[in-house]
XYZ file of N, CA and C in Angstrom:
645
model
N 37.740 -51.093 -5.288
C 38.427 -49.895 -4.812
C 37.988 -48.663 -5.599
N 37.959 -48.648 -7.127
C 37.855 -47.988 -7.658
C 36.306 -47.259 -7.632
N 34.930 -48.573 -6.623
C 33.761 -48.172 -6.583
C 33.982 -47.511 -5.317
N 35.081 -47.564 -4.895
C 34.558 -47.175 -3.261
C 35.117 -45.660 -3.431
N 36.164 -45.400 -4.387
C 36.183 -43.544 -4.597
C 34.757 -43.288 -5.266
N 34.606 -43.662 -6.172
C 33.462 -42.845 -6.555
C 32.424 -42.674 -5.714
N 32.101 -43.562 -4.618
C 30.990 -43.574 -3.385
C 31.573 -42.176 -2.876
N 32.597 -42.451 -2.368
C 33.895 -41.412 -1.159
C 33.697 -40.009 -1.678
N 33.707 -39.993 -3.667
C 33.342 -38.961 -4.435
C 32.279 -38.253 -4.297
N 31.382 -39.120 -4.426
C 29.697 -38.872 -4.525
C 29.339 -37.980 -2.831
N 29.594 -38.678 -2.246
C 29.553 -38.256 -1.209
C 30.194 -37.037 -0.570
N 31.187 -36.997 -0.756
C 31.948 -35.589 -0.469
C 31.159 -34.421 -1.282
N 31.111 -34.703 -2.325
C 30.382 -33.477 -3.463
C 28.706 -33.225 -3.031
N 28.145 -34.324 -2.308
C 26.464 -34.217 -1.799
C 26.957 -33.663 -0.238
N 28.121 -33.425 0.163
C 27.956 -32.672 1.512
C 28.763 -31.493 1.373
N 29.208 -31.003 0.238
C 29.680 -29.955 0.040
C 28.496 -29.230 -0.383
N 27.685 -29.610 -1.321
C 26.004 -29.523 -1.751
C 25.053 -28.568 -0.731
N 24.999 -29.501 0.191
C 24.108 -29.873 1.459
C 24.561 -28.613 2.191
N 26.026 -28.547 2.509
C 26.752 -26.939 3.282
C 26.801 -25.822 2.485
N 26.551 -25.903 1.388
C 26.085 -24.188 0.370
C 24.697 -24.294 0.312
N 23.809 -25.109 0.364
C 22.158 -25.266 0.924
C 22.165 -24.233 1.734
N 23.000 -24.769 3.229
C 22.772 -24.697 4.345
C 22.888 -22.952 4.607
N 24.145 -22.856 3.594
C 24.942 -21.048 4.223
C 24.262 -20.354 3.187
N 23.428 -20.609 1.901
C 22.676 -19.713 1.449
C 21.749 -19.390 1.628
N 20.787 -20.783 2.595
C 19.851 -20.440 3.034
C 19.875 -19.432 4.428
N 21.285 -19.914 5.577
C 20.815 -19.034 6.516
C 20.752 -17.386 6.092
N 21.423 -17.379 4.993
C 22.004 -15.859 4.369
C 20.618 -15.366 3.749
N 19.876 -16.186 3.211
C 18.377 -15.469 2.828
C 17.521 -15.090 3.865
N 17.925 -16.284 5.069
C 16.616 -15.779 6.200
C 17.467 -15.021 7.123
N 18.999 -14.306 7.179
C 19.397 -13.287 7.582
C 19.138 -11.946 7.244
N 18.928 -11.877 5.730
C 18.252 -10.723 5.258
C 16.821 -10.565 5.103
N 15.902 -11.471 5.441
C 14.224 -11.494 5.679
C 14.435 -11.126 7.229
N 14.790 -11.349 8.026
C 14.402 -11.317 9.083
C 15.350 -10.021 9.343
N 15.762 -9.280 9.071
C 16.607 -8.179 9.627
C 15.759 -7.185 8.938
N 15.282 -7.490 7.469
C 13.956 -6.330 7.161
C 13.174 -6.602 7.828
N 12.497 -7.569 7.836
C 11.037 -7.720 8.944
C 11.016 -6.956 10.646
N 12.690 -7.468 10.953
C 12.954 -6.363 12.070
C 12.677 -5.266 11.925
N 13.461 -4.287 11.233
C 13.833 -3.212 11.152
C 12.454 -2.595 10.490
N 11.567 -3.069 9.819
C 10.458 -2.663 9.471
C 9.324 -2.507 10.689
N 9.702 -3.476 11.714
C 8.372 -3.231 12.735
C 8.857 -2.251 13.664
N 10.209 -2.093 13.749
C 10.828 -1.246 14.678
C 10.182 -0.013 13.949
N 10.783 0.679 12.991
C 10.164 1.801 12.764
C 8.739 2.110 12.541
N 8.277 1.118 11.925
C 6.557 1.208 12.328
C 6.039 1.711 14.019
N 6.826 1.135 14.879
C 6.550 1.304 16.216
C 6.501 2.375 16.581
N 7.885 3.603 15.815
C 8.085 5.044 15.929
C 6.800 6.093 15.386
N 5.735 4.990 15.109
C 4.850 6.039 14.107
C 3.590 6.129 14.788
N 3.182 7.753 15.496
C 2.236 8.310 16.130
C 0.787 7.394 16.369
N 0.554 7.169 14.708
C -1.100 6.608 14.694
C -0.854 4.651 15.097
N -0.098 4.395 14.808
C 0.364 3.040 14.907
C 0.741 2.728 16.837
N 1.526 3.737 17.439
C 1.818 3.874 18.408
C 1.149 3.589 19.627
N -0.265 4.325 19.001
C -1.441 4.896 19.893
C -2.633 3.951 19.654
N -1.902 3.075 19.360
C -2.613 1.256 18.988
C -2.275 1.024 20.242
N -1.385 0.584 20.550
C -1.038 0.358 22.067
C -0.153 -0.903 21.208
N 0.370 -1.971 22.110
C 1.036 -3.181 22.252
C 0.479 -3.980 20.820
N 1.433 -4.268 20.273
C 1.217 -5.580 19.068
C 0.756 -4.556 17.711
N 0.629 -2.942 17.792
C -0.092 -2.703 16.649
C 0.857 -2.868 15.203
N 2.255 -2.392 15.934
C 3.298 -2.523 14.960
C 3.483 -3.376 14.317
N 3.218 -5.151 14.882
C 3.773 -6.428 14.632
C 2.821 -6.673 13.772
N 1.158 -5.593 13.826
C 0.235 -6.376 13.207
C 0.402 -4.993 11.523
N 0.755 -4.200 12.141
C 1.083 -3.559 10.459
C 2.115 -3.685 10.161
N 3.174 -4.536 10.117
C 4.126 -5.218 9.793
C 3.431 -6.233 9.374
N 2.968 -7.083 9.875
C 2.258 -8.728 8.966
C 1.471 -8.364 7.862
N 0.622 -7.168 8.109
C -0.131 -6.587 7.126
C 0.868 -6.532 5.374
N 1.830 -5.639 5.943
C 2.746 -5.210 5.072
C 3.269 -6.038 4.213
N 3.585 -7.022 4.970
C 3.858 -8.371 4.620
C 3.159 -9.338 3.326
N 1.882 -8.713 4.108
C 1.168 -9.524 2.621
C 1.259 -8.752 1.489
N 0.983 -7.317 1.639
C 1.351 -6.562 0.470
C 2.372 -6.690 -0.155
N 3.716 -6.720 0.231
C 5.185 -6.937 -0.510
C 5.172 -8.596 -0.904
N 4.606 -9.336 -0.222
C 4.070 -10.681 -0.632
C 3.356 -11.274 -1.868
N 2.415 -10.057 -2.361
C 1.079 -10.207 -3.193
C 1.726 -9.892 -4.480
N 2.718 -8.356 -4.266
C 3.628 -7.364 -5.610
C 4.569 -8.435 -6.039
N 5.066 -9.345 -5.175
C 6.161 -10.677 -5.441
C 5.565 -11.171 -6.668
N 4.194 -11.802 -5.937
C 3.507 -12.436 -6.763
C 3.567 -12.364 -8.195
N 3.464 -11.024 -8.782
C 3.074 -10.502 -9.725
C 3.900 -10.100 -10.691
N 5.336 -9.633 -9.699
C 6.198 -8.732 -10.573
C 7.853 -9.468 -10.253
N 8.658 -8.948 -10.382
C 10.126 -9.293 -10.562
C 10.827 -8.930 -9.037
N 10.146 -8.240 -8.576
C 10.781 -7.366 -7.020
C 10.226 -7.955 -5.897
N 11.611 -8.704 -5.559
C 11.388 -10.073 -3.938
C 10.429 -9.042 -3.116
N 10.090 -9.852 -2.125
C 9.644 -9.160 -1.276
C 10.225 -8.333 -0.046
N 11.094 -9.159 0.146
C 12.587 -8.705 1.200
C 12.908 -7.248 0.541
N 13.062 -7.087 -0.761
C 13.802 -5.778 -1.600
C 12.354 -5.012 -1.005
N 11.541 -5.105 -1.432
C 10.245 -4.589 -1.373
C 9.838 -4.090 0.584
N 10.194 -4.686 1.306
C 10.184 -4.508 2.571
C 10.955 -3.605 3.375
N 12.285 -3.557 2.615
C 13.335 -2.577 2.489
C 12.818 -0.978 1.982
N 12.062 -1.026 0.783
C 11.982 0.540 0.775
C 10.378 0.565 1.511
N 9.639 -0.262 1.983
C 8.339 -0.187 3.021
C 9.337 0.459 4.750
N 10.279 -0.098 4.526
C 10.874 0.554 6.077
C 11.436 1.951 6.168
N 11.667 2.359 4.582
C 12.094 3.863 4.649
C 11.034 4.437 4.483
N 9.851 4.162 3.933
C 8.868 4.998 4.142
C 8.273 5.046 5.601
N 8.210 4.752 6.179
C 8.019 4.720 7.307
C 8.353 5.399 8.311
N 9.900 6.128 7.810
C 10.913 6.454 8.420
C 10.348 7.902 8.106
N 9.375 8.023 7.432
C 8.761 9.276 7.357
C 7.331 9.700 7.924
N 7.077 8.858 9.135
C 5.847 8.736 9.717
C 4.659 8.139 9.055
N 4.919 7.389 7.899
C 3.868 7.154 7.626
C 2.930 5.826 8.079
N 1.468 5.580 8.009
C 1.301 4.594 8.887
C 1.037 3.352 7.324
N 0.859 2.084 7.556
C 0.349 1.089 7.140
C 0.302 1.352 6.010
N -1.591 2.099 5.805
C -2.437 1.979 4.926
C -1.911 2.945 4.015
N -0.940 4.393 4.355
C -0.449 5.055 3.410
C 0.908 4.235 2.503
N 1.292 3.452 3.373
C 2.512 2.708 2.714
C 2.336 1.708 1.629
N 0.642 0.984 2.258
C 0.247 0.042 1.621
C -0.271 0.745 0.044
N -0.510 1.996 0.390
C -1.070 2.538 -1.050
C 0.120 2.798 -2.207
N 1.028 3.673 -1.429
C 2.298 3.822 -1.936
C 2.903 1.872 -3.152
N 3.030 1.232 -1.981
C 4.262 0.248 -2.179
C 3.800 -0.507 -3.702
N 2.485 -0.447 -4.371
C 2.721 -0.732 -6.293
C 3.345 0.192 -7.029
N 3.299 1.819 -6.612
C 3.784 2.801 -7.648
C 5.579 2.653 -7.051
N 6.088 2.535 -6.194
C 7.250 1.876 -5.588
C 7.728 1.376 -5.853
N 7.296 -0.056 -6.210
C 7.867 -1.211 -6.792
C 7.829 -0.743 -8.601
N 6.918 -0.503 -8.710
C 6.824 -0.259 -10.347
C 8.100 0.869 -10.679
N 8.229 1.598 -10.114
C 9.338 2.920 -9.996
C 10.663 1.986 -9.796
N 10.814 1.202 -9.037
C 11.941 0.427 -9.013
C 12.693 -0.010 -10.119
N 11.313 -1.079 -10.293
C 11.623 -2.222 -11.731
C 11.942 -1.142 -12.324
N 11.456 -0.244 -12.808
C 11.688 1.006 -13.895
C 13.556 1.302 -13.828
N 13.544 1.907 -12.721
C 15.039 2.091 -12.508
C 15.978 1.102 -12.159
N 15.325 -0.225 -12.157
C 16.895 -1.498 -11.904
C 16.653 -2.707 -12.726
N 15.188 -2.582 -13.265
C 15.072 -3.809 -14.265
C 14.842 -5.109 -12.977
N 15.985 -5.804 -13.377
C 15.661 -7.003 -12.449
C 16.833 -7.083 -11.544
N 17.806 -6.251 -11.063
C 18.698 -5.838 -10.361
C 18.462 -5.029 -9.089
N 17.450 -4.836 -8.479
C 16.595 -4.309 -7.099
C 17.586 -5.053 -6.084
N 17.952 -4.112 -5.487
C 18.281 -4.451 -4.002
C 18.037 -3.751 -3.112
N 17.806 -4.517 -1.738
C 17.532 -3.754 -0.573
C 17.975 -2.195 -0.519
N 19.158 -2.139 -1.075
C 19.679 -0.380 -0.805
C 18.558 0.040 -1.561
N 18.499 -0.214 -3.206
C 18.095 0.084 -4.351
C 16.069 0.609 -3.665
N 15.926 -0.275 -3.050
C 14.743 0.078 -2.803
C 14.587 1.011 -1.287
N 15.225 1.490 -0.877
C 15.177 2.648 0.572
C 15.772 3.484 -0.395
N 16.464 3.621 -1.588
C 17.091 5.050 -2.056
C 15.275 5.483 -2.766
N 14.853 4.322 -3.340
C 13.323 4.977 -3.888
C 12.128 5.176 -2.731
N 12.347 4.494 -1.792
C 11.755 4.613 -0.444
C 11.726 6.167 0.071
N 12.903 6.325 0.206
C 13.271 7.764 0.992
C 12.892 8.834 -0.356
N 13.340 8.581 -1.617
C 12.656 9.831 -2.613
C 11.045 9.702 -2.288
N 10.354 8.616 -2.386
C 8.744 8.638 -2.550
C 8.704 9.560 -0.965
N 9.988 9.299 0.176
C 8.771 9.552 1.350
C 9.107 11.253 1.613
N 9.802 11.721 0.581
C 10.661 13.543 0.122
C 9.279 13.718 -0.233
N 8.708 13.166 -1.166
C 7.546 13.394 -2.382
C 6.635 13.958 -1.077
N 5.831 12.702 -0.216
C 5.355 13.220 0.639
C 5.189 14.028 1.750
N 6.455 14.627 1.793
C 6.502 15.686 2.764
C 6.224 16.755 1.775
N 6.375 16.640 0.242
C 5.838 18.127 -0.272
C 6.950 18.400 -1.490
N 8.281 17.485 -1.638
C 9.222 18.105 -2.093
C 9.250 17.478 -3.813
N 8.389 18.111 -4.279
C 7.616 17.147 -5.712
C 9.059 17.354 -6.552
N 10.066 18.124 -6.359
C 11.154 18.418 -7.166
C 11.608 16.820 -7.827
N 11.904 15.940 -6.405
C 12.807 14.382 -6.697
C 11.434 14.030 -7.223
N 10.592 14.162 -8.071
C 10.031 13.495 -9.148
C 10.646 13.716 -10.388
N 10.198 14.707 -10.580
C 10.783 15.660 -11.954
C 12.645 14.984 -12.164
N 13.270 14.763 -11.051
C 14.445 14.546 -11.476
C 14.484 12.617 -12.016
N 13.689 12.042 -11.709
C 13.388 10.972 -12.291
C 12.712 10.380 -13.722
N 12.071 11.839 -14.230
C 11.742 11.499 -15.341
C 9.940 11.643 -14.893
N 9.611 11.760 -13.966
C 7.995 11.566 -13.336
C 7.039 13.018 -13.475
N 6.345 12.504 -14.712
C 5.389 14.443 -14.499
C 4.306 14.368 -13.804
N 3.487 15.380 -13.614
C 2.726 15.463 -13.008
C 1.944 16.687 -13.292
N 0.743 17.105 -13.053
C -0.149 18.029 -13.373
C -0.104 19.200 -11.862
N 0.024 20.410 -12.360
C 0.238 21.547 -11.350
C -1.471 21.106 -10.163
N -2.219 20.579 -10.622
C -2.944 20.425 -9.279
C -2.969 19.161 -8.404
N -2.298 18.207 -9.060
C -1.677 16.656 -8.028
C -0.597 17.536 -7.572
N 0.317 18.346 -8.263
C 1.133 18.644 -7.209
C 0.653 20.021 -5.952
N -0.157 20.956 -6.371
C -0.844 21.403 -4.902
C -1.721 20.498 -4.160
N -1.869 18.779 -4.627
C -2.410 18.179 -3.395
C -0.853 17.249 -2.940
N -0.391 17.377 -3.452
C 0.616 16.805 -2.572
C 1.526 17.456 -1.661
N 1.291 18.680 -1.721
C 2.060 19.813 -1.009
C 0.219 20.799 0.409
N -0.865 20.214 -0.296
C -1.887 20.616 0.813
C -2.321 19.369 1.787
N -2.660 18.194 1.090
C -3.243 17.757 1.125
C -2.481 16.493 2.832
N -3.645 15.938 3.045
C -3.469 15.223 4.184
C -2.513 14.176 4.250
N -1.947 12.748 4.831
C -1.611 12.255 4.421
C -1.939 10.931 3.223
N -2.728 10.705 4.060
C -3.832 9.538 3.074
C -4.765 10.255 1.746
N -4.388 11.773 1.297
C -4.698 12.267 0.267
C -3.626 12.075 -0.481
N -2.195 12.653 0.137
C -1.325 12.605 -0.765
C -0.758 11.475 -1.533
N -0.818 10.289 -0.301
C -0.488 9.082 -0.626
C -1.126 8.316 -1.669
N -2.959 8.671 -1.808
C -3.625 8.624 -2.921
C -3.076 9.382 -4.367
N -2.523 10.517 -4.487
C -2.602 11.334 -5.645
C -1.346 10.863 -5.902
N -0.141 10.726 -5.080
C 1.091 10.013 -5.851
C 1.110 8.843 -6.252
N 0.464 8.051 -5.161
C 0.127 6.246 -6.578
C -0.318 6.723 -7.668
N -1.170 7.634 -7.976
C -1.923 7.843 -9.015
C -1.052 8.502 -10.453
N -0.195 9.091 -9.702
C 1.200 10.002 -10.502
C 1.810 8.469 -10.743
N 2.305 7.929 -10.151
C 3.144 6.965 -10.711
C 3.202 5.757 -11.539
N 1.337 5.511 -10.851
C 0.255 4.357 -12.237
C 0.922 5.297 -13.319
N 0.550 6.525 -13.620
C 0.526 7.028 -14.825
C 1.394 7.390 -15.231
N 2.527 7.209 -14.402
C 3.996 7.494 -15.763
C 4.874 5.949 -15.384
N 4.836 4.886 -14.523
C 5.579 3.898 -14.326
C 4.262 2.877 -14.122
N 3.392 2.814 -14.157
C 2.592 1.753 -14.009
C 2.436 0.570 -14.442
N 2.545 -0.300 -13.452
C 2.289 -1.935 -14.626
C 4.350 -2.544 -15.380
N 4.956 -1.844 -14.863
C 6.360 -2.479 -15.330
C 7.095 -3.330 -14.420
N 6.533 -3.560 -13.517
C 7.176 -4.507 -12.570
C 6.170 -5.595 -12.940
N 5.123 -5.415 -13.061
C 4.049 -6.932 -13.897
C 4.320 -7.460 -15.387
N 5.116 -6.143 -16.137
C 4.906 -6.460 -17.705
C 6.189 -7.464 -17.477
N 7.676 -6.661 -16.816
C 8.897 -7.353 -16.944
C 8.439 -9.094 -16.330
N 7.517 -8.994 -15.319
C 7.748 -10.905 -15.379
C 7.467 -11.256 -15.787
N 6.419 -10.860 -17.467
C 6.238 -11.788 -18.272
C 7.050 -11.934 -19.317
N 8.424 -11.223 -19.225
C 9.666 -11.650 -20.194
C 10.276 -12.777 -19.768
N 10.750 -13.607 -20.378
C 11.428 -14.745 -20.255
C 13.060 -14.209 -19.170
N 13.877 -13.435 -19.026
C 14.638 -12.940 -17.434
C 13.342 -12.871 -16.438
N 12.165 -12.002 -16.579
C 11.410 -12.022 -15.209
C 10.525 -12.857 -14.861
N 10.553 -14.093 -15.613
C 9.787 -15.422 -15.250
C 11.289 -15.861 -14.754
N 12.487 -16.160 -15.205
C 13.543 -16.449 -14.515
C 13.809 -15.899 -12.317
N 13.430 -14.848 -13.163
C 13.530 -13.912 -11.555
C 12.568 -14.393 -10.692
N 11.376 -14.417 -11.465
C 10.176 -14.811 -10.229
C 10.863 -16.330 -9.802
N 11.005 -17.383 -10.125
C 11.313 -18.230 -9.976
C 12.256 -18.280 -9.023
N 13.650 -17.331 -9.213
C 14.549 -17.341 -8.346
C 13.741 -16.412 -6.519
N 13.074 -15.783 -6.873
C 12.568 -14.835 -6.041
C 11.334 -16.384 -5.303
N 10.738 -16.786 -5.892
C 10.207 -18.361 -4.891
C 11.095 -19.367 -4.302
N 12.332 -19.526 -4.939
C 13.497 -20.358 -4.615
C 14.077 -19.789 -3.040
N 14.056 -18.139 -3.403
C 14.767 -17.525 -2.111
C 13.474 -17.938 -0.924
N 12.450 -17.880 -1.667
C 11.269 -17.852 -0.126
C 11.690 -19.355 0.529
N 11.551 -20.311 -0.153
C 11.911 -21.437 0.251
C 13.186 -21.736 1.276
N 14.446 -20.881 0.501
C 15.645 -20.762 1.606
C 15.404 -20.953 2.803
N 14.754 -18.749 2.885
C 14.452 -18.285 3.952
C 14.200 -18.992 4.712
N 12.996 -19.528 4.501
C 12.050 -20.467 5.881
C 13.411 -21.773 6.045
N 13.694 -22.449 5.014
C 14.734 -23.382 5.710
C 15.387 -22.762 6.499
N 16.203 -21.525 5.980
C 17.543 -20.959 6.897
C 16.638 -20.322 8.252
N 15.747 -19.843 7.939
C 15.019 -19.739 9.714
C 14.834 -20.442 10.434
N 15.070 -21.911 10.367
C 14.782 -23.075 11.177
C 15.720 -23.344 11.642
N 17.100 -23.408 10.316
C 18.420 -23.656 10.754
C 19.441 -22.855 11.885
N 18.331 -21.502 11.339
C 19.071 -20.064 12.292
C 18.710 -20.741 13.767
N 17.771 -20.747 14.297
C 16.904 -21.086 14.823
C 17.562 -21.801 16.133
N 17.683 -23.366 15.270
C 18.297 -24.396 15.807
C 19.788 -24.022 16.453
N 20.429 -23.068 15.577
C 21.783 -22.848 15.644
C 22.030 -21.496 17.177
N 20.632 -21.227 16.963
C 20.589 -19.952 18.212
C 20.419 -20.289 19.336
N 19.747 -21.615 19.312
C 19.793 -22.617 20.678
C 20.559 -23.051 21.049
């Protein structure tokens, strides 16, 4: 009797297990897949991307993908967080390859301001300052602590888009550069990366489960 609670035990506690698996994972691939949405949607709104015709969005979205994919790799900032401020830039016309230039001085600007505490908001509040920067408004640097030389800032206020987008990575290598790579080699951002591969793993479970459950 006394083996058959502990079975009755064992068991109850491996399906209580099994159902916080289940609801954390769909909860990771609820928030991957609602950025991945919301990222191709506004990509779609953007002139040069537009005038791709059919699929160009889905394919600079996958693009994007690998980029916030690759910065994972490297640094402390998921990719989901990272996809999040890729959709507010966007939200400022920009296409792909300017975002793709942008999204290391981004992430590095992040880690800077949240350490290992980045969240989706956390990264569209630096999203939407970087995509101020590029319309010209070099002020929300300066209020961050970010200098810059009086002629990066007349190219970021002349200059094209894929100029400007060049001269501000270049502003931000040089006052935030490399801190979203240094922090994962502290013993918290080897923790983080770890948790940040754990979530990828979710995801794809909870997308299968979503999946199944949508059928």
């Amino acid at each position: 009797k006394v083996a058959a609670i502990g079975i009755g035990a064992i068991g109850a506690a491996g399906a209580a297990a099994l159902k916080g698996i289940y609801n954390g994972s769909a909860d990771a691939a609820r928030a991957q897949i609602e950025a991945e949405t919301k990222l191709e949607a506004v990509l779609g709104n953007v002139p040069d991307i537009a005038a791709r015709g059919a699929g160009a969005a889905r394919q600079a979205k996958d693009e994007l993908m690998g980029v916030a994919s690759g910065l994972q790799q490297v640094g402390v900032i998921g990719d989901e967080v990272t996809l999040a401020g890729m959709q507010q830039l966007a939200t400022f016309q920009l296409s792909e390859k300017e975002i793709a230039t942008l999204a290391g001085g981004m992430t590095d600007l992040l880690a800077q301001q949240t350490r290992l505490n980045a969240s989706q908001a956390d990264a569209a509040a630096i999203g939407n300052m970087i995509g101020k920067v590029m319309q010209g408004q070099t002020s929300a640097l300066s209020r961050v602590g970010i200098t810059f030389t009086e002629a990066q800032e007349q190219a970021l206020k002349m200059g094209n888009a894929e100029q400007r987008a060049a001269v501000l990575a270049e502003i931000l290598q040089q006052n935030v550069g490399g801190v979203n790579a240094a922090l994962a080699q502290t013993d918290q951002g080897k923790i983080q990366q770890m948790a940040n591969a754990w979530g990828d793993m979710k995801e794809e479970v909870g997308k299968v489960t979503l999946s199944i459950k949508g059928k």
